Each structure stands twice: as structure tokens, then as C-alpha cells.
Short mmCIF file of C-alpha atoms and ligand atoms in Angstrom, two decimals:
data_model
loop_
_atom_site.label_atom_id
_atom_site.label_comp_id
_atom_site.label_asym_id
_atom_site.label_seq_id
_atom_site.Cartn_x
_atom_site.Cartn_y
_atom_site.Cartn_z
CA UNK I 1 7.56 10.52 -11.89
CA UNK I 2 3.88 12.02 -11.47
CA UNK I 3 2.69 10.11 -8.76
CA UNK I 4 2.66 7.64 -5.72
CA UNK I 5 0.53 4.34 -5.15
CA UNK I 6 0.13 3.63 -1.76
CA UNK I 7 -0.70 -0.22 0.03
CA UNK I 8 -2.93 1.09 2.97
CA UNK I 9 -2.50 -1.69 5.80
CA UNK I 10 1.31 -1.54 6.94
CA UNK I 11 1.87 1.83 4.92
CA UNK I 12 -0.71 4.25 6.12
CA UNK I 13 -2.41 2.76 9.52
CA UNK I 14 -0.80 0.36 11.70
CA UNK I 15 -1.44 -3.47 11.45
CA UNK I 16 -3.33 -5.22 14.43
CA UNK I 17 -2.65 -8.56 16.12
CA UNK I 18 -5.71 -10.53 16.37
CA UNK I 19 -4.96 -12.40 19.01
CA UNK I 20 -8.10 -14.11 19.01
CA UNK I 21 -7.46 -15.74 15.32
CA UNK I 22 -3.46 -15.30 15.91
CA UNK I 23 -3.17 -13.27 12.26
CA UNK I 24 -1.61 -10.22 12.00
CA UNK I 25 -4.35 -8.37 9.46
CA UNK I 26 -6.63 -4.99 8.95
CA UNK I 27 -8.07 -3.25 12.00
CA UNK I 28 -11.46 -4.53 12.13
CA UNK I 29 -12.90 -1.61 14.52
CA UNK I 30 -13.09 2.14 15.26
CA UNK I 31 -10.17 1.84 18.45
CA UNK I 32 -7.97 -0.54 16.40
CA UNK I 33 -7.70 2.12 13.88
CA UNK I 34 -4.75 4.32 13.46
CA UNK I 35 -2.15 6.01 11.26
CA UNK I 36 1.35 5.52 11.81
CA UNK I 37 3.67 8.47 12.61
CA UNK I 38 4.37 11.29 10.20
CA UNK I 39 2.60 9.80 7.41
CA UNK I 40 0.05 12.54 6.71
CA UNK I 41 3.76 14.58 6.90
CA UNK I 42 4.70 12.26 4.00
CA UNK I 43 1.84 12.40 1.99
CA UNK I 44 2.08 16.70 2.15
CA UNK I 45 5.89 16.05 1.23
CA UNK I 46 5.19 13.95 -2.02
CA UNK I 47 2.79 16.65 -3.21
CA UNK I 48 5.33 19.14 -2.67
CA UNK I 49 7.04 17.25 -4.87
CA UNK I 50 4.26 17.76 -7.48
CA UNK I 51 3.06 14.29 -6.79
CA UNK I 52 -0.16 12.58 -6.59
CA UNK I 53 -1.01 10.15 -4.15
CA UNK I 54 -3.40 7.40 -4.44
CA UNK I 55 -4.18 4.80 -1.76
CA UNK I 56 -4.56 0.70 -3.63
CA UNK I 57 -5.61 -1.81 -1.04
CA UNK I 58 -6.80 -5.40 -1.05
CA UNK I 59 -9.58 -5.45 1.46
CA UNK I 60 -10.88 -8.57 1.90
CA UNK I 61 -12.16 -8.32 5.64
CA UNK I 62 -15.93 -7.45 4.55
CA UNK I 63 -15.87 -10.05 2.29
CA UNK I 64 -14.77 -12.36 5.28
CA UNK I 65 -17.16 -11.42 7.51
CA UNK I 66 -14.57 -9.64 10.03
CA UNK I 67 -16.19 -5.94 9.47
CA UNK I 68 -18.72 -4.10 8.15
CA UNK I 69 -18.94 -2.13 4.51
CA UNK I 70 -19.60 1.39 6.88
CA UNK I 71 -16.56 1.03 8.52
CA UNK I 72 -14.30 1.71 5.37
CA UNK I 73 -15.52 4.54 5.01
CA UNK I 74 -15.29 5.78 8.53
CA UNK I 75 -11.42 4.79 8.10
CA UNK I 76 -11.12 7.13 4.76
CA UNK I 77 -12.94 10.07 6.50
CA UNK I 78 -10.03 9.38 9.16
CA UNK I 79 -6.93 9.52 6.82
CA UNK I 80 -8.79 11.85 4.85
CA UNK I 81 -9.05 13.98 7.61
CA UNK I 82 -5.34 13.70 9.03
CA UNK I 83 -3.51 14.17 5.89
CA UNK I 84 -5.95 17.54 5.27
CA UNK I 85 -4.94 18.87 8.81
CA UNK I 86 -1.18 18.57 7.66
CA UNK I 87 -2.21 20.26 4.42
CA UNK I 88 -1.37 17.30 1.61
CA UNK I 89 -3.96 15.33 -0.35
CA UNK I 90 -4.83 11.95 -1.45
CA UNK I 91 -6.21 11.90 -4.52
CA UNK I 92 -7.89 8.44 -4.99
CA UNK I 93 -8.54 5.43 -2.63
CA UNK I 94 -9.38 2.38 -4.49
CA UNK I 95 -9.99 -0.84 -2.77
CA UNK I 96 -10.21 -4.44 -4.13
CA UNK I 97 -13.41 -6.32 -1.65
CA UNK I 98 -13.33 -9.20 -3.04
CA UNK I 99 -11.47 -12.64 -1.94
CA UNK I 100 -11.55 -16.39 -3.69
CA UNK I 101 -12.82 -17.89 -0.57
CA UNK I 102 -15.04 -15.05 0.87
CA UNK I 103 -17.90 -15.92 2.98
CA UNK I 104 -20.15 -13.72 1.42
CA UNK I 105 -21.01 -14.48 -2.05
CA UNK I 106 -20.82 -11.11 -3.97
CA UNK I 107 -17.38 -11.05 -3.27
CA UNK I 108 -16.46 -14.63 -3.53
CA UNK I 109 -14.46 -14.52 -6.89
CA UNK I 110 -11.05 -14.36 -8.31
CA UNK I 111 -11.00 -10.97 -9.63
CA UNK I 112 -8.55 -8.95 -11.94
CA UNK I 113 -8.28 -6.30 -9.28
CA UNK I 114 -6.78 -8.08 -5.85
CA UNK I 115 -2.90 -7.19 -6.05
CA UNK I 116 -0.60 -9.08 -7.16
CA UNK I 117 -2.81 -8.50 -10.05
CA UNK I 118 -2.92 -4.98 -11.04
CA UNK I 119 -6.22 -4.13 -11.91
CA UNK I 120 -6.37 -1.70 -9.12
CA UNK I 121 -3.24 0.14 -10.56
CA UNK I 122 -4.55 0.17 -13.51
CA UNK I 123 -8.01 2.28 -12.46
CA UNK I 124 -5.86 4.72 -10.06
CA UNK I 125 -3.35 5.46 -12.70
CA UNK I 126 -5.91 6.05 -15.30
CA UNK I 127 -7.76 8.90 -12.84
CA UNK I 128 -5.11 10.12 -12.02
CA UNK I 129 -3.93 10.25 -15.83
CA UNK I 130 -0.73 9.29 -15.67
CA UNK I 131 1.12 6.00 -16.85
CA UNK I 132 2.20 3.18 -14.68
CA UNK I 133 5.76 3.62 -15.56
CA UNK I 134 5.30 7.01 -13.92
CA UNK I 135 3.96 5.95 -10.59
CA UNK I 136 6.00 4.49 -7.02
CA UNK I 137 4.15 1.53 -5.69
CA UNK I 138 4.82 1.48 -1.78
CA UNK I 139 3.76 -1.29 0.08
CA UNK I 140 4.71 -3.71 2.82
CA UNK I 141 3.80 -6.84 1.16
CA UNK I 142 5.16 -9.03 -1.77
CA UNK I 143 1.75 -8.95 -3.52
CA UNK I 144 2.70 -5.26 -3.23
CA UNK I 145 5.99 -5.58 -5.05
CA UNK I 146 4.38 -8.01 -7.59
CA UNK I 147 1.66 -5.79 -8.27
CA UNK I 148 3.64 -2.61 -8.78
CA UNK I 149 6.62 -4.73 -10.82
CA UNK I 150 4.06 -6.25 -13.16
CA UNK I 151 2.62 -3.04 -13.96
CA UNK I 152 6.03 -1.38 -14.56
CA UNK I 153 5.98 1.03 -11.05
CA UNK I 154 9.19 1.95 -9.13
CA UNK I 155 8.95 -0.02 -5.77
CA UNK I 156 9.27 0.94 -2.47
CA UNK I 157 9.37 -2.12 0.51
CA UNK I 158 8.29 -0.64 3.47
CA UNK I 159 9.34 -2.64 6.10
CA UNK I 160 12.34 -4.79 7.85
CA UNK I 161 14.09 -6.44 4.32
CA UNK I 162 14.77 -9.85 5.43
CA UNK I 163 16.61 -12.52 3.45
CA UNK I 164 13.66 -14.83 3.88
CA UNK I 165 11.65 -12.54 1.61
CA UNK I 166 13.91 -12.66 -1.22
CA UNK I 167 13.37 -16.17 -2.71
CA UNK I 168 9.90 -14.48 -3.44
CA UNK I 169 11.16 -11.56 -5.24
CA UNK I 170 14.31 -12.82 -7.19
CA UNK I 171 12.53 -15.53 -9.13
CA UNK I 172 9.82 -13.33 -10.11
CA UNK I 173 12.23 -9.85 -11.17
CA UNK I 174 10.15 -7.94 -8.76
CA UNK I 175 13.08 -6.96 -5.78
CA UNK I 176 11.80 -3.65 -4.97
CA UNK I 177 13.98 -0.12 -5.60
CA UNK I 178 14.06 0.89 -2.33
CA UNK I 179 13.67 -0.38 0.86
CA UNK I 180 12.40 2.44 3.63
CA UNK I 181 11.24 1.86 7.28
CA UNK I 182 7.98 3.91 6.98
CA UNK I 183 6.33 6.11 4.65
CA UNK I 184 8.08 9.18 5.98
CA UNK I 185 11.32 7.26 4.84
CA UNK I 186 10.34 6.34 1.84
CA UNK I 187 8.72 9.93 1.01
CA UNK I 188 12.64 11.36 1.53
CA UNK I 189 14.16 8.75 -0.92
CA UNK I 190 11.47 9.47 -3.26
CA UNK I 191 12.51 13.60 -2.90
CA UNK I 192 16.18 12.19 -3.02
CA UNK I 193 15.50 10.74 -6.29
CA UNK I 194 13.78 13.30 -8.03
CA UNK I 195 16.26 16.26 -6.68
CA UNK I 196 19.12 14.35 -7.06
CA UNK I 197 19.98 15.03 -3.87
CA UNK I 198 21.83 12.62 -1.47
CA UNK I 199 22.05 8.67 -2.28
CA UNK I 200 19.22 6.69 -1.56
CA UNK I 201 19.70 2.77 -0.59
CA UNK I 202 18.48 0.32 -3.13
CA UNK I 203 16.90 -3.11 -1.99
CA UNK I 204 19.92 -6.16 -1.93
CA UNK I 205 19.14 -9.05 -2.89
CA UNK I 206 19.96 -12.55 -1.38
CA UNK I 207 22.40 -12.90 -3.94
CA UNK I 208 23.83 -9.69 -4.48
CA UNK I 209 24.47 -9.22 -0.67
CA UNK I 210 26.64 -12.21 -0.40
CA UNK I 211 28.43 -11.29 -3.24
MG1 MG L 301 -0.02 -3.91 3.57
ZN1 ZN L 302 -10.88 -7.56 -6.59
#
């Protein structure tokens, strides 16, 4: 494997409760911003491992209307930042802005690159000139494990694995590899893998685990 795709929301910062709309989405300020523990420790540990590390994340909240253009970049200088100080590197950050419904036209459109397609995959894996088949995708959301499947990535879930998610991964093949509580997690099952070293969990499915 040469390197690691990365979901941003969920993976890298921590999620925020709106509680205003009730969702559960991408910080949409400055304060709401953060990333979770250990994952610039992660991110150092997969390029140890002679990986590279991209970040691939549907970001539809300028399109919406919920933030402005500015403030994605003031997030990247932010990871950016973090994951320097702890001495690994992200290679690429690639976002998709657009969304079917978006509010402001430029964006309004049903593109190629908004995952579970994997037109974003396709541009960070081509940078980074490596194949697809070569890559992890780690994310914490089906379009995630859709994405990554369709394009031929290992999958990591990030994440509680609950049965409810299953009827959306078993009909469509794309039940991830591994299932790992946070990036950290999923970084040592990646070094597992590619040492040989120790026995990483795979992902059960519905049907498997009640067999
Ligand atoms: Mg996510
Ligand atoms: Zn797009």
C-alpha cells in the first residue's frame, strides 16, 4: 500500500451538533473547529510507514450557505499546522463544494466528484501517483465506504459499527476492512497490516455475525 485517503469531518476534526437546525454536520466557525485526539500522531505514524496521506471531503456547507469559502482555508492552515508540529505531512486536501440542491448556483450540480462517487479519489490518487488499489479510504460515513469500494481502496469505518449500518453495505459489496474507533486506531491496524504484526479486526457483517 502507498498511501492513505482520509474523510475529513468525523476522521480528522470533530463533528458539531447544530442544535439550532438539529443536524449533526461540519463546524461552520473558527471555535467549533477542532481535531480529535492523536490524529496529527496518526498521520506522522502512516508516513513512518512510508505512506502518503491525502485528506477527500465532501463540503457542501459553502454551497449551502452555512459558511464562508475563507474559512476552509483557515481550517487547512489549522490541520496543516498540527500535523507539522507532530512532524508528519499531508500531502493533498481535495474537497468536493458542490451539492444538488445548493443555494448558491455555482455549486448547484450533481457532480462526478461528491463521494460516493469517486472523482475526488481519482484526482488525489493521481497526485499522489499511485493507484487506487494502493490507497486506504478512512472515513466515518457510508458514502465513505462506497466511495473507497467503488474505486477499489482498502476501507477503514471509523466509528461505532452498528448493525443498522449494514443493510447499506452488504447489498452494495462495500462492508469496510476494518473497523477502528479513531484515526489513531485505525493508523495501528494499518501498521499491523503492513508489518504483519499482531491481528487486526475485520468489519462483521449482519450476516456473518449471526452466523
Ligand atoms: Mg465524515
Ligand atoms: Zn463535486
Amino acid at each position: 500500500m502507498k498511501a492513505v485517503l482520509l474523510d475529513r469531518d468525523g476522521v480528522v476534526n470533530a463533528l458539531v451538533y447544530h442544535q439550532d437546525a438539529g443536524v449533526i454536520d461540519a463546524p461552520f466557525n473558527r471555535s467549533q473547529f477542532k481535531l480529535l485526539p492523536r490524529v496529527p500522531e496518526a498521520i506522522r505514524l502512516l508516513n513512518d510507514l512510508g505512506l502518503s496521506v491525502a485528506i477527500v471531503s465532501n463540503q457542501p456547507g459553502i454551497a449551502k450557505g452555512h459558511l464562508k469559502p475563507e474559512l476552509l482555508k483557515t481550517f487547512e492552515r489549522r490541520i496543516l499546522s498540527q500535523v507539522r508540529a507532530a512532524g508528519g505531512r499531508i500531502n493533498g486536501i481535495y474537497y468536493c463544494l458542490h451539492h444538488p440542491e445548493a443555494k448558491v448556483r455555482k455549486f448547484r450540480q450533481r457532480c462526478r466528484c461528491r463521494k460516493p462517487e469517486i472523482g475526488l479519489l481519482e484526482k488525489a490518487a493521481a497526485d499522489l501517483r499511485v493507484r487506487l488499489d494502493e490507497c486506504y479510504m478512512v472515513g466515518d460515513g457510508i458514502p465513505d465506504l462506497l466511495a473507497g469500494t467503488r474505486a477499489g481502496c482498502r476501507t477503514i469505518f471509523i466509528g461505532r459499527w452498528k448493525c443498522e449500518i449494514c443493510q447499506f453495505t452488504e447489498g452494495s459489496h462495500a462492508l469496510p476492512s476494518f473497523v477502528a474507533g479513531d484515526l489513531w486506531t485505525a493508523a495501528q491496524l494499518i501498521r499491523s497490516e503492513m508489518t504483519g504484526a499482531g491481528q487486526a479486526t475485520s468489519a462483521q457483517s449482519c450476516l456473518s455475525a449471526q452466523a
